[in-house]
Coordinates of C-alpha atoms in Angstrom, one line a residue:
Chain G
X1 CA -15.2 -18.6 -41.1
X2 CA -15.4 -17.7 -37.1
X3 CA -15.8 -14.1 -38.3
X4 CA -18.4 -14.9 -40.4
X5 CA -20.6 -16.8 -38.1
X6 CA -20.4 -13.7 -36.1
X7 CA -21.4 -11.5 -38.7
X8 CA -24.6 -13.3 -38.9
X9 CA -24.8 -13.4 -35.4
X10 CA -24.9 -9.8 -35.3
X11 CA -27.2 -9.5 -37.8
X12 CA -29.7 -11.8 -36.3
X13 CA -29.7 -9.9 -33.6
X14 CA -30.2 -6.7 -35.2
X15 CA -32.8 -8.3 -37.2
X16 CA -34.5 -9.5 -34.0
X17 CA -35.1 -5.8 -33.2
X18 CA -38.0 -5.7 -36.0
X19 CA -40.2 -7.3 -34.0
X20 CA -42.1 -4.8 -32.1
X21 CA -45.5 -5.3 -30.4
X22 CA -48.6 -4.2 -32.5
X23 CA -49.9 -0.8 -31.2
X24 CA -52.6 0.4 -33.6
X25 CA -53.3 3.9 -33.1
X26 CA -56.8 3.6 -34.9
X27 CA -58.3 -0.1 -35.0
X28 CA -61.6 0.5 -35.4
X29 CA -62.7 3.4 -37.7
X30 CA -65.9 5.1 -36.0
X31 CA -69.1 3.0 -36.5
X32 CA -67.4 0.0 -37.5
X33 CA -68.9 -1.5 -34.3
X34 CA -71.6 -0.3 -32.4
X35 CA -70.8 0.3 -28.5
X36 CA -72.5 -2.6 -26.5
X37 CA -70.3 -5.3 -26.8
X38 CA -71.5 -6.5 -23.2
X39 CA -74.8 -9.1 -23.1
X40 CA -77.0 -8.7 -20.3
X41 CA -78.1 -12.0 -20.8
X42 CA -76.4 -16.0 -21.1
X43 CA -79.5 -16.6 -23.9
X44 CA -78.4 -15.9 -27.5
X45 CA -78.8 -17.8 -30.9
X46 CA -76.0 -20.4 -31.8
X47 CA -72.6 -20.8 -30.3
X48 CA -71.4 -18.2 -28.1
X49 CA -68.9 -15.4 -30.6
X50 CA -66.1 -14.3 -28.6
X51 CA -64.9 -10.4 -29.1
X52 CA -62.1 -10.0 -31.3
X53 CA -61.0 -7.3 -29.1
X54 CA -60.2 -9.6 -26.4
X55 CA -57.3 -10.8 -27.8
X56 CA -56.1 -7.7 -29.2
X57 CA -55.6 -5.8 -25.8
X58 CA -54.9 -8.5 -24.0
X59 CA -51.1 -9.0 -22.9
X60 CA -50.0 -6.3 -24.7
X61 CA -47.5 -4.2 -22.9
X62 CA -48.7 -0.9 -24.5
X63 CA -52.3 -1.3 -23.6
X64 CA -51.3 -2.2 -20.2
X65 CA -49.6 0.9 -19.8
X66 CA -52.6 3.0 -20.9
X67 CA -55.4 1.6 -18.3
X68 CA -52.6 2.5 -16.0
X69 CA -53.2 5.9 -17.0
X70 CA -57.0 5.5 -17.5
X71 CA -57.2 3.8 -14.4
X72 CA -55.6 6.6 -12.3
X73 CA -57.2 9.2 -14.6
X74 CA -60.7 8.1 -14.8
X75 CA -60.1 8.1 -10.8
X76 CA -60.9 4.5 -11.0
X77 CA -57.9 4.4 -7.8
X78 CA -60.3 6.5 -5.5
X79 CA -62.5 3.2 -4.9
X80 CA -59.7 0.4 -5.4
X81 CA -57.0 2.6 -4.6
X82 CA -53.5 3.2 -6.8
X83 CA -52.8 -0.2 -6.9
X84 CA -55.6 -1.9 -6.5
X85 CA -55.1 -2.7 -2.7
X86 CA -59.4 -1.5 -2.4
X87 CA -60.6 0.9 -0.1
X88 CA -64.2 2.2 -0.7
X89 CA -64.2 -1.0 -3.4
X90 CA -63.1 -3.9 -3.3
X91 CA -59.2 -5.0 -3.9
X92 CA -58.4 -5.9 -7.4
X93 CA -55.1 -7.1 -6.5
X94 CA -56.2 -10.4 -4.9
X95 CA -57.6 -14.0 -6.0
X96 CA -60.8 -13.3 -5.6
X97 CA -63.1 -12.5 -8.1
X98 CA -66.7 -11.6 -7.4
X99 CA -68.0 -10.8 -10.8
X100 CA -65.4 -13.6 -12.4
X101 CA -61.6 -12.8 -13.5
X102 CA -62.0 -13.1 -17.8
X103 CA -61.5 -10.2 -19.8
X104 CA -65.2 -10.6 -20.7
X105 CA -66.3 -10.0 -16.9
X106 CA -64.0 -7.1 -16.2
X107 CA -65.1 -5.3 -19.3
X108 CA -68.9 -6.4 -18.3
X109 CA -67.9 -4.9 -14.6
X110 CA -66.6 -1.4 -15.9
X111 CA -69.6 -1.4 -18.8
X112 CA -72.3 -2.4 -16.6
X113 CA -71.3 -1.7 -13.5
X114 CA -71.9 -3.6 -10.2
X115 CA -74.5 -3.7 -7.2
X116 CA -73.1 -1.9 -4.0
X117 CA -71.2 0.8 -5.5
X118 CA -69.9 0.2 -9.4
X119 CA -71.0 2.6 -11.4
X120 CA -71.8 2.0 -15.1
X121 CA -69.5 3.0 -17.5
X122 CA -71.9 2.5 -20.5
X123 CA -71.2 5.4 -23.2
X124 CA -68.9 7.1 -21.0
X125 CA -65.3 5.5 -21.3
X126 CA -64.6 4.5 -24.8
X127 CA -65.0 1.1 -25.3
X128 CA -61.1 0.5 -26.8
X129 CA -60.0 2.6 -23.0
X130 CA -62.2 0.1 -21.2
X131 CA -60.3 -2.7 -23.0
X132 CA -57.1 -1.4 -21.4
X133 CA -58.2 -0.9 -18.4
X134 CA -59.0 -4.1 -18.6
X135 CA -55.9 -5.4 -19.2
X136 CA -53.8 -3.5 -16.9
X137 CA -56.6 -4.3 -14.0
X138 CA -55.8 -7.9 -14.8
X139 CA -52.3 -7.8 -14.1
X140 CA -53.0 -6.5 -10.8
X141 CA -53.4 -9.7 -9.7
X142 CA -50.6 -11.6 -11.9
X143 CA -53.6 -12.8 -14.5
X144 CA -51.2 -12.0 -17.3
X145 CA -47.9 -13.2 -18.2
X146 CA -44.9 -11.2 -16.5
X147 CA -43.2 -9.4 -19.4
X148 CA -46.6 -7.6 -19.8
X149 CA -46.7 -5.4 -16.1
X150 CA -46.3 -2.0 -16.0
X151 CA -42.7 -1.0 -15.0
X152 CA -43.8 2.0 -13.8
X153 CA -45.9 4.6 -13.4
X154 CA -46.2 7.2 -15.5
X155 CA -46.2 10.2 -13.4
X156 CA -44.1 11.8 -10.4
X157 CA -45.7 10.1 -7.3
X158 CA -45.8 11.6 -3.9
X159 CA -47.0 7.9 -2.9
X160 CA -45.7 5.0 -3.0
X161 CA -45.2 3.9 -6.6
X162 CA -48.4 2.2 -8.1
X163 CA -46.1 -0.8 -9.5
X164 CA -45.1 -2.0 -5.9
X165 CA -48.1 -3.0 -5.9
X166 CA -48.5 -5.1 -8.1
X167 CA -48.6 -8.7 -8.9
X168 CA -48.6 -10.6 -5.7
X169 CA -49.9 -14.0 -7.3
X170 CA -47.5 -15.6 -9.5
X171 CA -49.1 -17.7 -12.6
X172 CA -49.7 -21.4 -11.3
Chain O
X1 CA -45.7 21.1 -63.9
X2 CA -43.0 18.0 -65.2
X3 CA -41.8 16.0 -63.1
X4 CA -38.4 16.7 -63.3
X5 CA -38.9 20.2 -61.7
X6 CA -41.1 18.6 -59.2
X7 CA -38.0 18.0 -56.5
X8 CA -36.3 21.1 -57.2
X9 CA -40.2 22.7 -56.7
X10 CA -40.1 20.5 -53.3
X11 CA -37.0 21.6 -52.3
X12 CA -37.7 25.0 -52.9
X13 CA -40.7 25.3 -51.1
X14 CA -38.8 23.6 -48.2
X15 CA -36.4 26.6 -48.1
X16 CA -39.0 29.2 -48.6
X17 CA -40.8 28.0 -45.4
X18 CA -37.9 29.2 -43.6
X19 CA -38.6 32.8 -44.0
X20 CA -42.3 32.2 -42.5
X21 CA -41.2 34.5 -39.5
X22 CA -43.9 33.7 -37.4
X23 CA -41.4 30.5 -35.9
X24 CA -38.3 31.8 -36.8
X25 CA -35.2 32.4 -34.2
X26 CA -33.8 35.3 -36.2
X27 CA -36.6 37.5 -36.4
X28 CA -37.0 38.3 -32.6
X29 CA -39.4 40.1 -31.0
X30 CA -38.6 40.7 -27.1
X31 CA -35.3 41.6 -25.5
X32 CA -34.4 37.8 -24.4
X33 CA -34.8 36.3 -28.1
X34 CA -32.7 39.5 -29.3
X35 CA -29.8 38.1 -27.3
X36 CA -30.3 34.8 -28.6
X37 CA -30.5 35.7 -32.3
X38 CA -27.2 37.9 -31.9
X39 CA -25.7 35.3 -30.5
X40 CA -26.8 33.0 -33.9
X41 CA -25.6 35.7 -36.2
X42 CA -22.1 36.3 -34.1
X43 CA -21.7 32.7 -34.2
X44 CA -22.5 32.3 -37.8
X45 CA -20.4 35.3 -39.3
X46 CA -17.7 34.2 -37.0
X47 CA -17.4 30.4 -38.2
X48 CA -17.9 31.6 -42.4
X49 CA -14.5 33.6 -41.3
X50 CA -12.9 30.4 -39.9
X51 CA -14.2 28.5 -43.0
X52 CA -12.9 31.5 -46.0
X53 CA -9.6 31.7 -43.9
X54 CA -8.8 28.3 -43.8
X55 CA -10.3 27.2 -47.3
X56 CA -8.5 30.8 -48.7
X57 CA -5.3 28.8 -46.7
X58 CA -5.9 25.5 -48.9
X59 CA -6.2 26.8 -52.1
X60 CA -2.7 28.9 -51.0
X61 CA -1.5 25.3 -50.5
X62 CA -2.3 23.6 -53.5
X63 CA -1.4 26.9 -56.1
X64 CA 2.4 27.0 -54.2
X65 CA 2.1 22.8 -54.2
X66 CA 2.2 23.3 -58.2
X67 CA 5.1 25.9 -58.5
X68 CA 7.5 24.3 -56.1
X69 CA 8.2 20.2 -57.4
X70 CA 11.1 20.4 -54.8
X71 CA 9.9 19.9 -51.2
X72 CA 11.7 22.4 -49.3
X73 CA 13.2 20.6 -46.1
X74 CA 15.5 21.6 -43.7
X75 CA 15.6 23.1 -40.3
X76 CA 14.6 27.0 -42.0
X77 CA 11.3 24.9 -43.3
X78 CA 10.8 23.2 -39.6
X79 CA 11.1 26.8 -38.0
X80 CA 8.7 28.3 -40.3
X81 CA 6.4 25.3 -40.0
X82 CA 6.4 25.3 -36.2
X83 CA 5.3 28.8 -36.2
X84 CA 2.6 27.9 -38.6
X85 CA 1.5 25.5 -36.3
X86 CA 1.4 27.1 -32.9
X87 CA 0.1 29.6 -34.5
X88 CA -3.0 28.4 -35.2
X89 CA -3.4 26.4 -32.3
X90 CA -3.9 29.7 -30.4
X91 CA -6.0 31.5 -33.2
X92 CA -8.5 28.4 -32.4
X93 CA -8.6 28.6 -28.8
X94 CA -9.0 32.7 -28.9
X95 CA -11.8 31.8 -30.8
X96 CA -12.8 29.3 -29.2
X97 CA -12.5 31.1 -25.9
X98 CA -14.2 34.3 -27.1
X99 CA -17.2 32.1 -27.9
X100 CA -17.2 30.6 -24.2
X101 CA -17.0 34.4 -22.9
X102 CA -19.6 35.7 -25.2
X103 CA -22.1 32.3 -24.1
X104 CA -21.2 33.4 -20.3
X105 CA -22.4 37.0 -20.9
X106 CA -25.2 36.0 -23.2
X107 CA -26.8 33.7 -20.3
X108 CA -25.8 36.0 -17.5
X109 CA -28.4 38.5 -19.3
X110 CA -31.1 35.9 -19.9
X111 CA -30.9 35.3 -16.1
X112 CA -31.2 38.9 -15.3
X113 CA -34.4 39.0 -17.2
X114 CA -36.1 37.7 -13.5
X115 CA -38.8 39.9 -12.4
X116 CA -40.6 39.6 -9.6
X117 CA -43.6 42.0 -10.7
X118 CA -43.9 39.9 -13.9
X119 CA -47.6 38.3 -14.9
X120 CA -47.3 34.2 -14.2
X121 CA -48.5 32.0 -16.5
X122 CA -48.0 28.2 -15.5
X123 CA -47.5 26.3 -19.1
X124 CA -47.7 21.8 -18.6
X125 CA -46.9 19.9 -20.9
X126 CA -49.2 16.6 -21.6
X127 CA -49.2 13.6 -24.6
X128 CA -49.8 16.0 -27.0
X129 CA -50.9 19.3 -25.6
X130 CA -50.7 22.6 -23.5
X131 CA -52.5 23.4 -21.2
X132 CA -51.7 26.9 -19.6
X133 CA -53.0 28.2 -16.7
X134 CA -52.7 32.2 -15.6
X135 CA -51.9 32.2 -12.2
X136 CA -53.3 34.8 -9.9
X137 CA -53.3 35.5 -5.9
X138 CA -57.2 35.3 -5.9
X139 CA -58.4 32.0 -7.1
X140 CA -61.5 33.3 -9.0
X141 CA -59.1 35.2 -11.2
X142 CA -57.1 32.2 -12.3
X143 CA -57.8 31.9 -16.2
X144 CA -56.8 28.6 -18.0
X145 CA -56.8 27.4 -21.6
X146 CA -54.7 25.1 -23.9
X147 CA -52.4 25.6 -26.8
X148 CA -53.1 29.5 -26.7
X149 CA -51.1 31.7 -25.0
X150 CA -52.5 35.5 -24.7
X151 CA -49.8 37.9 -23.9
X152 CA -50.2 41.9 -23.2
X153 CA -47.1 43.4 -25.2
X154 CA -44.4 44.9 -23.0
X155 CA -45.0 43.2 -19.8
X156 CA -42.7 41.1 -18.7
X157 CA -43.8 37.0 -18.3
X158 CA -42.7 34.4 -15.7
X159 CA -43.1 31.3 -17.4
X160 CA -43.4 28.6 -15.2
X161 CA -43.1 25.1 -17.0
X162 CA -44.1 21.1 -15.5
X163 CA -45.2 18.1 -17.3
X164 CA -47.5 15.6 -16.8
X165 CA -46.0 12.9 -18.4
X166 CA -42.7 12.9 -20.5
X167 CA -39.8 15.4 -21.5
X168 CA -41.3 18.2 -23.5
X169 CA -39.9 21.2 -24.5
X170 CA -41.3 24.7 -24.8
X171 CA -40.0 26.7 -28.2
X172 CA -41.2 29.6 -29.0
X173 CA -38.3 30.9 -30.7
X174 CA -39.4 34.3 -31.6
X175 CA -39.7 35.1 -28.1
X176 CA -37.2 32.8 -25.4
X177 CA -35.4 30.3 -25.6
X178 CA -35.9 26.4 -25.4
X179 CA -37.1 25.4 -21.8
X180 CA -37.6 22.0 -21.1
X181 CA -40.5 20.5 -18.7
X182 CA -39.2 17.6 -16.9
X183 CA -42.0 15.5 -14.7
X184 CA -41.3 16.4 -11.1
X185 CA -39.1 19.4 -11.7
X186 CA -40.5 22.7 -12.5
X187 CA -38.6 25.2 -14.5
X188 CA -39.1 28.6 -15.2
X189 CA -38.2 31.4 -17.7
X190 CA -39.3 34.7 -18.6
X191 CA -39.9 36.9 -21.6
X192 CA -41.8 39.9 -23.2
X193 CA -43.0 40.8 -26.8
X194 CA -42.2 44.2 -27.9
X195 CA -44.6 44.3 -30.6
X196 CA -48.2 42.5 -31.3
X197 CA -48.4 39.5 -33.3
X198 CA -49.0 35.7 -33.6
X199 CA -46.1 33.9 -32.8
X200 CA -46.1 30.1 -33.1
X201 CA -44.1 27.6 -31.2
X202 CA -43.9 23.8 -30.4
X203 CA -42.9 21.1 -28.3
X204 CA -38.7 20.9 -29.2
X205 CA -38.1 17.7 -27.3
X206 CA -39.6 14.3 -29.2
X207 CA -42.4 13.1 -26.6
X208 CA -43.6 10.5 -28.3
X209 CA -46.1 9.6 -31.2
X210 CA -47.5 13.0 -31.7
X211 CA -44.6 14.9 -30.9
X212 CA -44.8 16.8 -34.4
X213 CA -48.0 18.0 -33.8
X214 CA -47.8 19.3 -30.7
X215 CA -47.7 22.9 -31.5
X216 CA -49.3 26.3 -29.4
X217 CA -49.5 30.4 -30.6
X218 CA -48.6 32.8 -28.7
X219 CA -50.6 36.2 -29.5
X220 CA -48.9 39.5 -28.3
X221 CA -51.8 42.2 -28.1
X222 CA -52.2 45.7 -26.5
X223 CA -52.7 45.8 -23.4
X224 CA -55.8 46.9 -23.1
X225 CA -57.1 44.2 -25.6
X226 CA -55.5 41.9 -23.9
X227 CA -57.4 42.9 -20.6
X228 CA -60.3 42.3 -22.4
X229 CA -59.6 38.8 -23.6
X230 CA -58.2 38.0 -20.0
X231 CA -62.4 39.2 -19.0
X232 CA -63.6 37.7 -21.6
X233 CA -62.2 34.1 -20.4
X234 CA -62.8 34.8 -16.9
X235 CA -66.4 34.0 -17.5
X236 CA -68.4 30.8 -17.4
X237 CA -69.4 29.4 -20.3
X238 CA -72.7 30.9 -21.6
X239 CA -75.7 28.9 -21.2
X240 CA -76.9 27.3 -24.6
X241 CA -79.2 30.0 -26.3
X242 CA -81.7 28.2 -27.6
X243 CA -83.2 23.8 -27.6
X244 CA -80.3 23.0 -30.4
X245 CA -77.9 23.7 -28.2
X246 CA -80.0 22.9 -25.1
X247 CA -79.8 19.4 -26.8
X248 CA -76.0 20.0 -27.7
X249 CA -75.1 20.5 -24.1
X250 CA -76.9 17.5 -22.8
X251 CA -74.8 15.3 -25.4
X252 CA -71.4 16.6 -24.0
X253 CA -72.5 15.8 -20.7
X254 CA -74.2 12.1 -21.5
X255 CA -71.7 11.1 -23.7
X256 CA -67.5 10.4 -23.3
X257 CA -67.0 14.5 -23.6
X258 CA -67.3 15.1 -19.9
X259 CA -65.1 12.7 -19.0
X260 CA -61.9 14.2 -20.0
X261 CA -62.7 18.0 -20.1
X262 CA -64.3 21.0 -18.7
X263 CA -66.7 23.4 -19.4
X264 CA -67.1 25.7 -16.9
X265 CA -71.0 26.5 -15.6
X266 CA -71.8 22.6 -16.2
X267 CA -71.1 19.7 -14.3
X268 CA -68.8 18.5 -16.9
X269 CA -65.0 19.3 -14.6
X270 CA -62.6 16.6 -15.8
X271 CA -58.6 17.8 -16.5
X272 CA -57.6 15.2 -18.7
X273 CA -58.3 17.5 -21.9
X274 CA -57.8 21.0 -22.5
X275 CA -60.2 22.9 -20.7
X276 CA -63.0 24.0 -23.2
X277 CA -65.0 26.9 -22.1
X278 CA -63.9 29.2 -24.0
X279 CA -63.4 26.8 -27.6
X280 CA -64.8 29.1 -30.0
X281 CA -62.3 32.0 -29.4
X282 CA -59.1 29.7 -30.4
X283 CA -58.0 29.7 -33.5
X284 CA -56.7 26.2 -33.9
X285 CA -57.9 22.6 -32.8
X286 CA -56.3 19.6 -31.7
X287 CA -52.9 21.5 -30.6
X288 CA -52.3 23.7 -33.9
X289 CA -53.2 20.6 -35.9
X290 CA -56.5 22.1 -37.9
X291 CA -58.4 25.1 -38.2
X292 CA -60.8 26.0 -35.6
X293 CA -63.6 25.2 -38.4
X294 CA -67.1 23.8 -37.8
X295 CA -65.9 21.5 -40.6
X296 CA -63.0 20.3 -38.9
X297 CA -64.3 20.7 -35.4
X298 CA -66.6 17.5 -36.8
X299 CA -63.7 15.5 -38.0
X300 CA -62.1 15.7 -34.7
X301 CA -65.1 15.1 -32.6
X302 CA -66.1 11.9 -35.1
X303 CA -62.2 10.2 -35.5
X304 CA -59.4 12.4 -33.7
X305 CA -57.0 9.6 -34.6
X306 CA -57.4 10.3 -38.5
X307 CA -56.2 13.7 -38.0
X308 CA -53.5 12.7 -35.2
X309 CA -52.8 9.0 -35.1
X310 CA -52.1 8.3 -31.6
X311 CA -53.5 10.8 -29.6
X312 CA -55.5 10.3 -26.7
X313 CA -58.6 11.6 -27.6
X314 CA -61.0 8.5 -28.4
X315 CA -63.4 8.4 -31.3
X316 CA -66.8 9.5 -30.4
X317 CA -70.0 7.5 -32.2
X318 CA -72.9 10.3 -32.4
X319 CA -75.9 10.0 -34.3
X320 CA -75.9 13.1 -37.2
X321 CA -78.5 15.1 -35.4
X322 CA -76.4 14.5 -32.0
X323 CA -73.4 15.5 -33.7
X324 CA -75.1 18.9 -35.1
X325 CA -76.3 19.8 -32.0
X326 CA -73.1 19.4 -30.3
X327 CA -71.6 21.2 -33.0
X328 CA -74.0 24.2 -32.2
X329 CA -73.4 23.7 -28.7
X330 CA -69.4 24.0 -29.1
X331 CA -69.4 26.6 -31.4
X332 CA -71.2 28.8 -28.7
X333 CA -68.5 28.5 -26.4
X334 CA -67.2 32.1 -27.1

């Protein structure tokens, strides 16, 4: 009998491996959605739609781990620095959010870009990348639940690791 | 065809596709493979000797099993056994320590292949490319492409390996040896083709996702053709010949293109894709995945991740006359 409860035991454990994170490799097929998912304006017809997209990148370790790569690539880190700690732009490590701390506004940030220095990313980054920069921006300053910041970075640093960097606010 | 032949077709094929010798271990074609593929055969002809003597040893067994009932004990039968015994304990380890001998020697001449005179070309590694840069003292002589390696035939490479990422691993087993590029620890082999040819290789170390399709040729030519290929890519890219491509050009540097790669004579100078000056002159796409094809060319512009799911390169939304132009445009790009 004792054996037996360990058996399934086991076996729920084993079983507990099956579930992964989603990590679609192709979630939207090209021209399924057309690019400006940003509004420039608050006025629009009927209830406010959220993005669907949102959600999907969101808290998701994987994503997090590729606008940690987007971010350093698309050299996002020679404004806010590798890290975030800011420099020539502001920090994005902090509390303080000019442009607002949502998804929404970070997306609306990198699309649109900001007075003072933000370029526009409009047509340039694809709009899937700006969702994961998005998200790994966000845990910069602890917006997102622990399990979902990077662990570390993905390439041989001469610096100090991007990652010790990171979260300094705990969730409330 | 039935479908009862259908696996045996399968299974067929499969084997067939061995003897492709463009990617093949035992069909070497430079002095350091040579050593490797005589090892292969050594080792092979060696271990079916081990295998017919001991099987041929068994079979003894079981015919002398049936003649003798009686089970012939006694301190004669122990003897006898005991000398059985040790003896082929130390048959095994002769072997065993010929093979250790023979490895030594065998990587004792792949080291001596080091050459300082030999042409450097710097291969890295990246989710799920190559890009490989031919280093020279003067900078304005440094040539680099992706997934295409140009070789002259008879002179001597120094292949010097990094990635960017994860573990890869650079096979090209027609001409070295496995090497593997670690991040933060360069590594470095070298080799030579003794005769022309287009040799395929691939990443032997599973990187991730892609990992299968990460594939690269290496093309031995004459030297002097090779000279002129090495010219050839030396150049800028040429300006777009007529308002098509005019247009063509201006879409790869408005749209996501010229944020990840290069042409060289534009503005667009980003090194997170392969560098694509030269695009037209490579025979393959997308890391050996398709035909360098206007057709395909298309595809991979439009939805990369139907062709490789998972790879970095993000779908692109053009318009059809945007698309057509940048088709034009690319295909310039001799």
């Amino acid at each position: 009998m004792r054996s037996m409860a360990l058996v399934w035991v086991c076996l729920a454990g084993v079983l507990a491996g099956c579930e992964r994170e989603e990590r679609p490799s192709r979630e939207t097929p090209p021209g399924a959605s057309p690019f400006p998912a940003v509004q420039t304006t608050e006025l629009q017809a009927g209830p406010k739609t959220p993005d669907p997209s949102v959600g999907a990148y969101q808290e998701n370790r994987f994503t997090v781990g590729q606008g940690q790569t987007f971010y350093e690539q698309y050299n996002c880190a020679g404004c806010h620095s590798a890290g975030g700690g800011g420099g020539m732009g502001p920090p994005l490590n902090d509390d303080e959010w000019i442009y607002g701390s949502d998804p929404e506004n970070v997306f609306a940030t990198i699309v649109e870009g900001r007075p003072n220095g933000m370029p526009a990313f409009r047509g340039r980054i694809d709009q899937g990348q700006i969702w994961q920069l998005v998200s790994y921006v966000r845990t910069l300053s602890g917006l997102t639940p622990p399990d979902t910041w990077p662990a570390r970075a993905d390439h041989m640093q001469e610096a100090r690791p991007v990652t010790d960097a990171a979260p300094q606010r705990q969730l409330p | 065809m039935s479908t009862r032949l259908r696996p045996h077709a399968c299974a067929a094929a499969v084997l067939l596709a061995g003897c492709e010798r463009q990617f093949s271990a035992t069909h070497p074609v430079g002095p350091q493979a040579e050593r490797i593929s005589d090892m292969i055969w050594f080792l092979t002809w060696l271990g079916t000797a081990v295998f017919v003597v001991v099987v041929g040893f068994l079979f003894y067994a079981l015919w002398r099993g049936k003649q003798r009932e009686e089970s012939a004990a006694g301190p004669e039968a122990e003897r006898r056994m005991a000398w059985w015994v040790g003896g082929s304990v130390a048959a095994t380890t002769a072997i065993l320590l010929v093979l250790l001998v023979y490895n030594f020697y065998t990587g004792r001449a792949l080291a001596a292949f080091a050459d300082s005179s030999a042409m450097t070309i710097r291969v890295t590694g990246h989710q799920w490319w190559w890009s490989v840069e031919y280093q020279d003292p003067l900078y304005s002589r440094r040539v680099s492409t992706a997934n295409e390696i140009h070789i002259p035939v008879g002179r001597k490479v120094r292949l010097e390996v990094q990635s960017r990422d994860v573990i890869h691993s650079f096979w090209a087993p027609n001409l070295h040896g496995k090497i593997d590029l670690i991040p933060g620890y360069g590594g470095t082999t070298y080799f030579s083709a003794d005769e022309p040819g287009v040799y395929s290789g691939r990443c032997a170390e599973f990187c991730g996702l892609q990992h299968a399709k990460m594939n690269f040729l290496v093309i031995a030519e004459p030297p002097d053709r090779f000279a002129a290929w090495y010219e050839a890519q030396l150049r800028s890219a040429p300006p777009p010949a007529d308002s098509v491509q005019q247009k063509g050009q201006q879409v790869f540097l408005s749209k996501q293109c010229a944020m990840c790669h290069t042409i060289r004579g534009t503005p667009a100078n980003s090194r997170i894709g392969p560098d694509l000056t030269h695009l037209a002159s490579r025979r393959t796409l997308a890391s050996g995945a398709i035909p360098n094809t206007r057709g395909h060319l298309a595809g991979w512009v439009l939805d990369p991740q139907r062709i490789k799911p998972g790879t970095r390169m993000p779908p692109n939304q053009l318009a059809g006359d945007e698309l057509q132009a940048l088709l034009d445009y690319l295909e310039s790009l001799k």
